[in-house]
CSV table of N, CA and C in Angstrom, one decimal:
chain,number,residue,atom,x,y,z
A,1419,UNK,N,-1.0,-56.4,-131.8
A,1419,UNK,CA,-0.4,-57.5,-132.5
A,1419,UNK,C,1.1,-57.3,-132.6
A,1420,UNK,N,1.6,-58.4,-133.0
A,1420,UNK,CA,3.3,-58.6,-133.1
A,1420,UNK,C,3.8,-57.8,-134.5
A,1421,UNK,N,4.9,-57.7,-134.9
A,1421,UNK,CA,5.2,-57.4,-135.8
A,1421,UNK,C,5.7,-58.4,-136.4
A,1422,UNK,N,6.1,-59.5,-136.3
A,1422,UNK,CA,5.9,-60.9,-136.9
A,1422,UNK,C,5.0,-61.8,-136.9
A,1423,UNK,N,4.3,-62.4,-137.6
A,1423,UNK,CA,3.4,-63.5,-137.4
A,1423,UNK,C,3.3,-64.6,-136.6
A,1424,UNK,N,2.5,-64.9,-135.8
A,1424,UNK,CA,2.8,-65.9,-134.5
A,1424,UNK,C,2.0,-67.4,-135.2
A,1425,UNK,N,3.0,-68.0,-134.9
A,1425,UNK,CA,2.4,-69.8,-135.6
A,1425,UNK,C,1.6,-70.6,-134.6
A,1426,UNK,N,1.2,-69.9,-133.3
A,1426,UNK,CA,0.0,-70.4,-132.4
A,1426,UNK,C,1.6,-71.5,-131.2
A,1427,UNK,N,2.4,-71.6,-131.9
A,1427,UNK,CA,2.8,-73.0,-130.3
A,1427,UNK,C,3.7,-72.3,-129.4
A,1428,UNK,N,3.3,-70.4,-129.1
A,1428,UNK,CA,3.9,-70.4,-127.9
A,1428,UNK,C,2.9,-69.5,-127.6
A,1429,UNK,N,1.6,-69.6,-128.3
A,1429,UNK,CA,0.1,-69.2,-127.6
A,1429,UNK,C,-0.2,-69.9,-126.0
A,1430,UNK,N,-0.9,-68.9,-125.1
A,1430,UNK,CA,-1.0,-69.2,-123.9
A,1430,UNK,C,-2.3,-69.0,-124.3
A,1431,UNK,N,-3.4,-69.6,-123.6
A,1431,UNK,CA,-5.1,-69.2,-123.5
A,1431,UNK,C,-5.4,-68.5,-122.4
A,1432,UNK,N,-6.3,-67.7,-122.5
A,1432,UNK,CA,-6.6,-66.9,-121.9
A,1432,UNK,C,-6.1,-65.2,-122.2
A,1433,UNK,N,-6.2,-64.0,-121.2
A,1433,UNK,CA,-5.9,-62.6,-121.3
A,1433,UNK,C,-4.8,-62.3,-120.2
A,1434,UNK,N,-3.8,-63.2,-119.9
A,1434,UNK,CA,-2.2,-62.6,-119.5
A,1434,UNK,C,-3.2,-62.2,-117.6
A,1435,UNK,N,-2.0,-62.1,-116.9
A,1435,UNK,CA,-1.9,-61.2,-115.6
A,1435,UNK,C,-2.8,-60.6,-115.3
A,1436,UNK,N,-2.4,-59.4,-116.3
A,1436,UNK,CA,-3.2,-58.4,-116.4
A,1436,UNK,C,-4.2,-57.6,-117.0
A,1437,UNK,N,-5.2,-58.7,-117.5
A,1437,UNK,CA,-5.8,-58.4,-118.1
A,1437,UNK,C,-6.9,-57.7,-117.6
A,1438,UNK,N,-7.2,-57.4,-116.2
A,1438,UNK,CA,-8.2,-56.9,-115.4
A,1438,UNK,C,-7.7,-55.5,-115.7
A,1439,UNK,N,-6.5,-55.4,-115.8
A,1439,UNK,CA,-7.0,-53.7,-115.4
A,1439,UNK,C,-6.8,-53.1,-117.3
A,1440,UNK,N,-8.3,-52.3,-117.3
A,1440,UNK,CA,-8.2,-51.8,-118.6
A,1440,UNK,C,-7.8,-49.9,-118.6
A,1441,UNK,N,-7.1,-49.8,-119.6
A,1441,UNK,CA,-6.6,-48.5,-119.3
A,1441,UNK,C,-7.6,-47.3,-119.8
A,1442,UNK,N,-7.6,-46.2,-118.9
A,1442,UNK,CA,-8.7,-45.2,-118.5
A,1442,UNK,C,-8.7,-44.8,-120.1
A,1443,UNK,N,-10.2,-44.2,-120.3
A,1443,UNK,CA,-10.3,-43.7,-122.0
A,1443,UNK,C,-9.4,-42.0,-121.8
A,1444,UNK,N,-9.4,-41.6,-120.7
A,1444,UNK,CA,-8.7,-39.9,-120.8
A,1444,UNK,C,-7.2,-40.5,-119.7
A,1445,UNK,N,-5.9,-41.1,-120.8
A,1445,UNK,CA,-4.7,-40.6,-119.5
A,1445,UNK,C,-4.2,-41.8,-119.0
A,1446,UNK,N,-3.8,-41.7,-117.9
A,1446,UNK,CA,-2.9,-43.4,-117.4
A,1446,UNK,C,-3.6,-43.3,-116.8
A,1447,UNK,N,-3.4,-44.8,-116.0
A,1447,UNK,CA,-4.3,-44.9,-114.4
A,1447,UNK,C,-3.1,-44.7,-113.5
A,1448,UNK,N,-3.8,-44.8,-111.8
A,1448,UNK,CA,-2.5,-44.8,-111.0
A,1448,UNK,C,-1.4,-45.4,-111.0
A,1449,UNK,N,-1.5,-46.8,-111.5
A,1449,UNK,CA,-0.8,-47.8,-112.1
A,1449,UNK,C,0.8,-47.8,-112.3
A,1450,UNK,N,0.4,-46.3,-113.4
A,1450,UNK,CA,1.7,-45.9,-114.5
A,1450,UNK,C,2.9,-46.0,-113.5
A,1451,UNK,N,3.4,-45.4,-112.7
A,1451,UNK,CA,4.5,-45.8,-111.9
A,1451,UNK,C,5.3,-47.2,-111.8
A,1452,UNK,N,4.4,-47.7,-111.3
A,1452,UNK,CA,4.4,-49.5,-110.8
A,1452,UNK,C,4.5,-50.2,-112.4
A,1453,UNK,N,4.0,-49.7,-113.7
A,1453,UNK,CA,4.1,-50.4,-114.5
A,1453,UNK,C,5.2,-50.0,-115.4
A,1454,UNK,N,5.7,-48.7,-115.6
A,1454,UNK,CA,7.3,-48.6,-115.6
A,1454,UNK,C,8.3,-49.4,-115.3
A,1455,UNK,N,8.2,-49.3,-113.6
A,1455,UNK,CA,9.1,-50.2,-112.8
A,1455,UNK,C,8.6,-51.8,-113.2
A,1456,UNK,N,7.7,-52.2,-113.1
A,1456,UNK,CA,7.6,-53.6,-113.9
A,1456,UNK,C,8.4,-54.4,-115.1
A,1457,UNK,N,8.6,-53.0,-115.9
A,1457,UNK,CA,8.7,-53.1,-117.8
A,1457,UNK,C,10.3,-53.1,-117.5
A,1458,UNK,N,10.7,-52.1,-116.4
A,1458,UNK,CA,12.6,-52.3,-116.4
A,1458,UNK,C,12.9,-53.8,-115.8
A,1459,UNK,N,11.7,-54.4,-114.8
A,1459,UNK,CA,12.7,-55.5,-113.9
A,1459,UNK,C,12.4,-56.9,-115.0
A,1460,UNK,N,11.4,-56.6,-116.0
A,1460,UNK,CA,11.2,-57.8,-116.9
A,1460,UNK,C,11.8,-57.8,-118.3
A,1461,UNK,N,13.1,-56.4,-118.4
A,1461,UNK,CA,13.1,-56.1,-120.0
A,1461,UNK,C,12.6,-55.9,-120.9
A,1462,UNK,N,11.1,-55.6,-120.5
A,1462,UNK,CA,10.3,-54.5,-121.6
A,1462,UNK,C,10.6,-53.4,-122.0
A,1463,UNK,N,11.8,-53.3,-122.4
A,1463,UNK,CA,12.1,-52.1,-123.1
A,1463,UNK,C,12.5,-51.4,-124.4
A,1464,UNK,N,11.6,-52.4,-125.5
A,1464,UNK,CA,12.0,-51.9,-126.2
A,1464,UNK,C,11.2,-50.7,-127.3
A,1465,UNK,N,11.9,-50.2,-128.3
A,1465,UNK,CA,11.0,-48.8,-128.3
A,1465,UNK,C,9.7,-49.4,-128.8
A,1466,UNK,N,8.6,-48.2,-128.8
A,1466,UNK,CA,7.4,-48.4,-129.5
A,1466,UNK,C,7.5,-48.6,-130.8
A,1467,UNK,N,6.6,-48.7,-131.5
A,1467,UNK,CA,6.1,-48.4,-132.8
A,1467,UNK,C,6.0,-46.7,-133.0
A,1468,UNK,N,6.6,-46.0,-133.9
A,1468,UNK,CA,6.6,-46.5,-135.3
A,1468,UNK,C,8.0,-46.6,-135.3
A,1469,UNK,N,9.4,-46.8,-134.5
A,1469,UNK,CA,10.5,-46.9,-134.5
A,1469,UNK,C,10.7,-48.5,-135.1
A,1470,UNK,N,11.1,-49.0,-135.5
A,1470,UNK,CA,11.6,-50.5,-136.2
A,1470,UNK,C,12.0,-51.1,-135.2
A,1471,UNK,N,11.2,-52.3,-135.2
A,1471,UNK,CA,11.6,-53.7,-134.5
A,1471,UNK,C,12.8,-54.0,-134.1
A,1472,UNK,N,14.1,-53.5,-134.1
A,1472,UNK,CA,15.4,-53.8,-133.9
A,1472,UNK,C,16.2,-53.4,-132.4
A,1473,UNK,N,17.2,-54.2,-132.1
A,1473,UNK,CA,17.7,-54.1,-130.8
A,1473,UNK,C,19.3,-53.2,-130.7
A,1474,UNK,N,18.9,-52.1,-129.9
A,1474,UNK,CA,19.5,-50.7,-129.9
A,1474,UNK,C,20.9,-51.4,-129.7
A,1475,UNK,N,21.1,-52.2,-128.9
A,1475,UNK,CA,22.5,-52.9,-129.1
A,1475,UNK,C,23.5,-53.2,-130.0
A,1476,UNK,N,22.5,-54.2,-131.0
A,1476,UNK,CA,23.4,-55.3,-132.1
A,1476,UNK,C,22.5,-54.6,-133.4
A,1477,UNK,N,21.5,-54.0,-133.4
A,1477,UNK,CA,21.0,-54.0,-134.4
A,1477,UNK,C,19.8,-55.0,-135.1
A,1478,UNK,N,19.9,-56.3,-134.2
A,1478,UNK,CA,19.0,-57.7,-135.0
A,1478,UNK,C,17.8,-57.1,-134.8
A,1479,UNK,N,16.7,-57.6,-135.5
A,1479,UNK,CA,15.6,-57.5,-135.8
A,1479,UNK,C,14.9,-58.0,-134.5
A,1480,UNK,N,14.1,-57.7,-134.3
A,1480,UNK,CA,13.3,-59.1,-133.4
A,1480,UNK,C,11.9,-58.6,-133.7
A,1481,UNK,N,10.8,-59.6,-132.5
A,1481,UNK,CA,9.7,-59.4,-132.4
A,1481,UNK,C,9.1,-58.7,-131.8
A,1482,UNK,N,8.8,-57.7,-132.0
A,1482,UNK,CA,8.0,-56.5,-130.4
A,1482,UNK,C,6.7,-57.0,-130.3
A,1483,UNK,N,6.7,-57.4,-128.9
A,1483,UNK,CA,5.1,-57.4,-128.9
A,1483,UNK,C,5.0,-56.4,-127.6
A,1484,UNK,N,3.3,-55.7,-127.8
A,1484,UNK,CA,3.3,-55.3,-126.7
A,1484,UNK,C,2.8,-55.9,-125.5
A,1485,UNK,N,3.1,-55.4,-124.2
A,1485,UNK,CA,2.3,-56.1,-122.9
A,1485,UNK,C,1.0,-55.8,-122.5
A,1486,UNK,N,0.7,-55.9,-121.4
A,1486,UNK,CA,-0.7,-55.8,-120.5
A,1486,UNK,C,0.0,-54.3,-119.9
A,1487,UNK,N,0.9,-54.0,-120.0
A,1487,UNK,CA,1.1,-52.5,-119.1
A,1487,UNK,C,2.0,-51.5,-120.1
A,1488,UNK,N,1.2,-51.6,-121.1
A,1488,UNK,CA,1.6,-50.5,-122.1
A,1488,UNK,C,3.7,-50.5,-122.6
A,1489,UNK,N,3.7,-51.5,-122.4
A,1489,UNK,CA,5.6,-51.2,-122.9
A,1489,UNK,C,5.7,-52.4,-123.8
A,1490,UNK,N,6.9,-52.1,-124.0
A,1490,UNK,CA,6.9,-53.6,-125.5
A,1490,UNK,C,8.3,-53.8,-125.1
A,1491,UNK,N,8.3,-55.5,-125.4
A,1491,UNK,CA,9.5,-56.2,-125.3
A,1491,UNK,C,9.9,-56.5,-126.7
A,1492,UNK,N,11.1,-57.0,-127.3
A,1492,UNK,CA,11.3,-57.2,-128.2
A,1492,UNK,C,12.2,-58.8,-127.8
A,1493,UNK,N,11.2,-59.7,-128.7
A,1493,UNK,CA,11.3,-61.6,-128.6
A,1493,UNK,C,12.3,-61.8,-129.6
A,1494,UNK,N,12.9,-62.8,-129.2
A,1494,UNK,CA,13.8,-63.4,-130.6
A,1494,UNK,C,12.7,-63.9,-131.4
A,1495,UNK,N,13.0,-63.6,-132.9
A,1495,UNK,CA,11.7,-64.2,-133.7
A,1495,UNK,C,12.1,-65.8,-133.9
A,1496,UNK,N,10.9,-66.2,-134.1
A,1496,UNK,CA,11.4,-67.8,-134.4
A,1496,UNK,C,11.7,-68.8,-133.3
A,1497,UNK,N,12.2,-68.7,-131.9
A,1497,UNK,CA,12.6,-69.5,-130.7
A,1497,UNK,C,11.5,-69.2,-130.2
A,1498,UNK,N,11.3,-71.0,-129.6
A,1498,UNK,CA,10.3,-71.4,-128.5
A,1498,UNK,C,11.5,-72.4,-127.7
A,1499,UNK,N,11.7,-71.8,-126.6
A,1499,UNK,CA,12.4,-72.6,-125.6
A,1499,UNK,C,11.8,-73.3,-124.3
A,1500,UNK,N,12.1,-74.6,-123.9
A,1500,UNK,CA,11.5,-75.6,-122.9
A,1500,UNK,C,11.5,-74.3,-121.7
A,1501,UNK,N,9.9,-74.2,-121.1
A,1501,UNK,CA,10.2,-72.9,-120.0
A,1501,UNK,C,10.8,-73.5,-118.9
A,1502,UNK,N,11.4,-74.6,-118.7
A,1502,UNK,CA,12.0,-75.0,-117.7
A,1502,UNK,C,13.3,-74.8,-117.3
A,1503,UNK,N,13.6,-74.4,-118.7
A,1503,UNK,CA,15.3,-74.3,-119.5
A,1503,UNK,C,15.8,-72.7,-119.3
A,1504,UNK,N,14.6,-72.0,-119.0
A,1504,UNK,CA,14.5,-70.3,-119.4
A,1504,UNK,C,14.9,-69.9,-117.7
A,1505,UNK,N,15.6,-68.7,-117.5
A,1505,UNK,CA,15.7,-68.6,-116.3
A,1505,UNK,C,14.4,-67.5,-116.0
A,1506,UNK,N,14.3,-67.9,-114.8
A,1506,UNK,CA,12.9,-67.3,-114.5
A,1506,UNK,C,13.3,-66.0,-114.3
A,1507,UNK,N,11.6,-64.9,-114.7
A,1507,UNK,CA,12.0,-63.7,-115.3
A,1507,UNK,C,12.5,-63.0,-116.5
A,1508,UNK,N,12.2,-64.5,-117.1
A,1508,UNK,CA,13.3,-64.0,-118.5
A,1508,UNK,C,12.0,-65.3,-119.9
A,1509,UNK,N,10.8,-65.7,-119.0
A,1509,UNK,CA,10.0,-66.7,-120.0
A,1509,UNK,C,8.6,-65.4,-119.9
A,1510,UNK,N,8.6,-65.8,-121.4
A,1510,UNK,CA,8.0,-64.9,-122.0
A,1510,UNK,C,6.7,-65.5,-122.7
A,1511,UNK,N,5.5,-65.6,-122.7
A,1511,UNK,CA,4.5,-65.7,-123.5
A,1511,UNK,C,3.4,-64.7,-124.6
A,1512,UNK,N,2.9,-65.3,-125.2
A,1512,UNK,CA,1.8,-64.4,-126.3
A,1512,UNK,C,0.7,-64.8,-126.1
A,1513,UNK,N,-0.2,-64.4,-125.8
A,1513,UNK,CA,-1.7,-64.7,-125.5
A,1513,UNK,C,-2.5,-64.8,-127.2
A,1514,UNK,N,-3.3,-65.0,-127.4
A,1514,UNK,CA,-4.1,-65.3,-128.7
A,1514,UNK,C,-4.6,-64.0,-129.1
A,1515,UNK,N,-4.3,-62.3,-128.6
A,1515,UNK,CA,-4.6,-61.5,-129.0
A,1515,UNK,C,-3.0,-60.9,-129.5
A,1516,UNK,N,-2.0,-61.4,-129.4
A,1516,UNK,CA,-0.3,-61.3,-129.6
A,1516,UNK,C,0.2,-60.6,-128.4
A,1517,UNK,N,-0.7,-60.3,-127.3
A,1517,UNK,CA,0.4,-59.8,-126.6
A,1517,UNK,C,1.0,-60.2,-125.3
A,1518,UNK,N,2.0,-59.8,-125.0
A,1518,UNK,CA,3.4,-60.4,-124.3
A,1518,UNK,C,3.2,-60.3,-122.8
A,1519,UNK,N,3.1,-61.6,-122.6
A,1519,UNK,CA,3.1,-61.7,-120.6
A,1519,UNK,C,4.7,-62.1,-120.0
A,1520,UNK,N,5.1,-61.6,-119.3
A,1520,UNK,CA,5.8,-62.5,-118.5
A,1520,UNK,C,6.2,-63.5,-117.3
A,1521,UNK,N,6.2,-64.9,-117.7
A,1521,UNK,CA,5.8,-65.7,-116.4
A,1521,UNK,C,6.6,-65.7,-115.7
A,1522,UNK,N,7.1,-64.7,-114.9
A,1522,UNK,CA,7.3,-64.8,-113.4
A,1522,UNK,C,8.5,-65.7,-113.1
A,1523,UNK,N,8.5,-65.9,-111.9
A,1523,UNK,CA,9.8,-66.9,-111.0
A,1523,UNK,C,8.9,-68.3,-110.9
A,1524,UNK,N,7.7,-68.2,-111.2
A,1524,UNK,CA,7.5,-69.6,-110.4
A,1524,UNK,C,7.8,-70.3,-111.3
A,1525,UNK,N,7.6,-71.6,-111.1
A,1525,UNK,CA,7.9,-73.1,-112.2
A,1525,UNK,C,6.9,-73.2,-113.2
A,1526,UNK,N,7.4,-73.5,-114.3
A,1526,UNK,CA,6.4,-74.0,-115.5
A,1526,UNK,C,5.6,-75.5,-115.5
A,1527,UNK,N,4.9,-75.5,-115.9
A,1527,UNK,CA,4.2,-76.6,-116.6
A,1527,UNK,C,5.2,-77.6,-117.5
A,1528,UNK,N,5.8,-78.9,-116.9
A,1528,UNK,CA,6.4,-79.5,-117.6
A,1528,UNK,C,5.7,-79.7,-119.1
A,1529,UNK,N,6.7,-79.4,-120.3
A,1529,UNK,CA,6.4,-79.3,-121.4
A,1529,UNK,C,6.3,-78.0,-122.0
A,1530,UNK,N,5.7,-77.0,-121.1
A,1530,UNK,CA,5.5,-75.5,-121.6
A,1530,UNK,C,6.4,-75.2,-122.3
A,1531,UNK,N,6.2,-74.0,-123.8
A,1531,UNK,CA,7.5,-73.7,-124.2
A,1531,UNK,C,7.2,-72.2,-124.3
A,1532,UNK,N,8.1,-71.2,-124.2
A,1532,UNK,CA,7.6,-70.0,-123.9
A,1532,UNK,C,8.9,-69.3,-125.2
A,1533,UNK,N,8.9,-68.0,-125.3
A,1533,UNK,CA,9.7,-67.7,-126.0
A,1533,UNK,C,10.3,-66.7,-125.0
A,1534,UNK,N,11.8,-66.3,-125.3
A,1534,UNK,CA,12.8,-65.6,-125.0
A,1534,UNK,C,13.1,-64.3,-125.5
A,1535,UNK,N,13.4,-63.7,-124.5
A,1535,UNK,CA,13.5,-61.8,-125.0
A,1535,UNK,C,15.1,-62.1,-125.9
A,1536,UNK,N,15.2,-61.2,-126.3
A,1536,UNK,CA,16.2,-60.7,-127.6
A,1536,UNK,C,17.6,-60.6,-126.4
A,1537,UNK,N,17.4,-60.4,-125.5
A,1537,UNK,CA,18.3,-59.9,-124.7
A,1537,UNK,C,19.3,-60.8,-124.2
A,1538,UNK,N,18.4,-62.2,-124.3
A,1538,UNK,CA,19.4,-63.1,-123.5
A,1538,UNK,C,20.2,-64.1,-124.5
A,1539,UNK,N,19.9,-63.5,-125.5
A,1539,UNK,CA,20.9,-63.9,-127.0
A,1539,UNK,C,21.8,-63.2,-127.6
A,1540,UNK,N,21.7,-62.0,-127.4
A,1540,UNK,CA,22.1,-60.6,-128.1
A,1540,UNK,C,23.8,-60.8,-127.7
A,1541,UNK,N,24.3,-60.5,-129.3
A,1541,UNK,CA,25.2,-61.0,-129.8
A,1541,UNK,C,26.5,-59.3,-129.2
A,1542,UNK,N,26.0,-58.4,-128.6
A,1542,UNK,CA,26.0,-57.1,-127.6
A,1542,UNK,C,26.6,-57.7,-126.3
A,1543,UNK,N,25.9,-58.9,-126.1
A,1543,UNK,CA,25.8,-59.4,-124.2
A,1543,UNK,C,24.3,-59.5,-123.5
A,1544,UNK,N,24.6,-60.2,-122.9
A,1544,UNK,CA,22.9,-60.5,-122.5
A,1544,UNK,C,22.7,-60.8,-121.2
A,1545,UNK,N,22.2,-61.0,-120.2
A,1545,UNK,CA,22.2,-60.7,-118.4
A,1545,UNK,C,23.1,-62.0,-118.7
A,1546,UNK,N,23.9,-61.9,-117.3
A,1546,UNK,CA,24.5,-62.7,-116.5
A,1546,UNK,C,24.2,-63.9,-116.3
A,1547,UNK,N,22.8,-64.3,-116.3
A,1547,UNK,CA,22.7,-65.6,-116.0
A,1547,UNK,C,22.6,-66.7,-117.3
A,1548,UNK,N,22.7,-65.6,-118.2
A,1548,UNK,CA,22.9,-66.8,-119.3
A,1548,UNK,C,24.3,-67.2,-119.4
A,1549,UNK,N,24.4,-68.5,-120.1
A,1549,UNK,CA,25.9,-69.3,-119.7
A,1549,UNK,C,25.8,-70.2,-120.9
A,1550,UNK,N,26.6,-70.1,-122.2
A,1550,UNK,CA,26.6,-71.3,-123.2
A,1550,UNK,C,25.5,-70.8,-123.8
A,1551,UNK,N,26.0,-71.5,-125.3
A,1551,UNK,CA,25.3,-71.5,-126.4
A,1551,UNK,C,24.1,-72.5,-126.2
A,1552,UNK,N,23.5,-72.5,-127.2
A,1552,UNK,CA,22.0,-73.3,-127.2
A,1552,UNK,C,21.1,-73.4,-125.9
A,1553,UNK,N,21.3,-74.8,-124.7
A,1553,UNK,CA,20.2,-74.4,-123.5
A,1553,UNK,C,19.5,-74.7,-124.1
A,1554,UNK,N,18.8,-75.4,-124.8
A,1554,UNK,CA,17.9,-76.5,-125.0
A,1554,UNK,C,16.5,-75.7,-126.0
A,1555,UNK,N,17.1,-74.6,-126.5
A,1555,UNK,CA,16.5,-73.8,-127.3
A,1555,UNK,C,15.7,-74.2,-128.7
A,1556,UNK,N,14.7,-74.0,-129.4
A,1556,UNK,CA,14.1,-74.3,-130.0
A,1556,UNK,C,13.4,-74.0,-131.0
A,1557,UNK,N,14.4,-74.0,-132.3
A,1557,UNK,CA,14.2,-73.1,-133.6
A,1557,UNK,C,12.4,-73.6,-133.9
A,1558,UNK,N,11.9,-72.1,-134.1
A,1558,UNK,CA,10.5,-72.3,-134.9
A,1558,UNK,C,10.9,-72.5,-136.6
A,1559,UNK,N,9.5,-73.4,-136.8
A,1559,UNK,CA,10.5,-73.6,-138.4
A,1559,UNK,C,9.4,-73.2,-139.4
């Protein structure tokens, strides 16, 4: 689960990507490699628990949730943005058990709204392709 409370409207149905592979009861699976390199190309990096929800950058709070491959991203709390609006790579969802997929390059589901890593707001700097304030962004209330 998140460390913030999720209000269900950037719930996705179903168990994420990866939800097939379950992790070995003794150790990592072969995986662990590939899901490192995963967690750096999608900005899952933020620390675990029991370290505080906050972004080593700026300091803000956000939302950690964890993934399907053992790393945790940290969400802006509160924003659900049009996934169409989000640059791909960077749209983020929560499945109904809280944890954090990320949907990929392909196109959304006109209407989908997905939430946004801390990263691409972070008042530090945030990747390159963000450009301008707002972006059609969408305070949870």
């Amino acid at each position: 689960m998140g460390d913030v409370e999720e209000r269900g409207a950037d719930r996705v149905s179903g168990c994420g990507p990866d939800a097939y592979r379950a992790v070995p009861p003794h150790g990592s699976g072969p995986w662990e490699g590939e899901d490192r390199a995963q967690a750096v190309r999608e900005g899952a990096v933020a620390a675990p628990p029991p370290a505080p929800p906050v972004c080593d950058r700026c300091g803000a709070r956000g939302d950690r949730r964890g993934t399907y491959y053992e790393a945790y991203v940290l969400l802006e709390p509160g924003v659900w943005a049009p996934a169409e609006r989000v640059p791909p790579w960077r749209r983020w969802y929560v499945d109904a058990g809280g944890r954090a997929w990320n949907g990929g390059g392909g196109r959304p589901q006109p209407g989908t709204l997905c939430r946004i890593p801390h990263a691409l707001v972070c008042r530090a700097g945030g990747p390159p392709e963000v450009a301008g304030p707002g972006g059609g962004v969408v305070q949870g209330g």
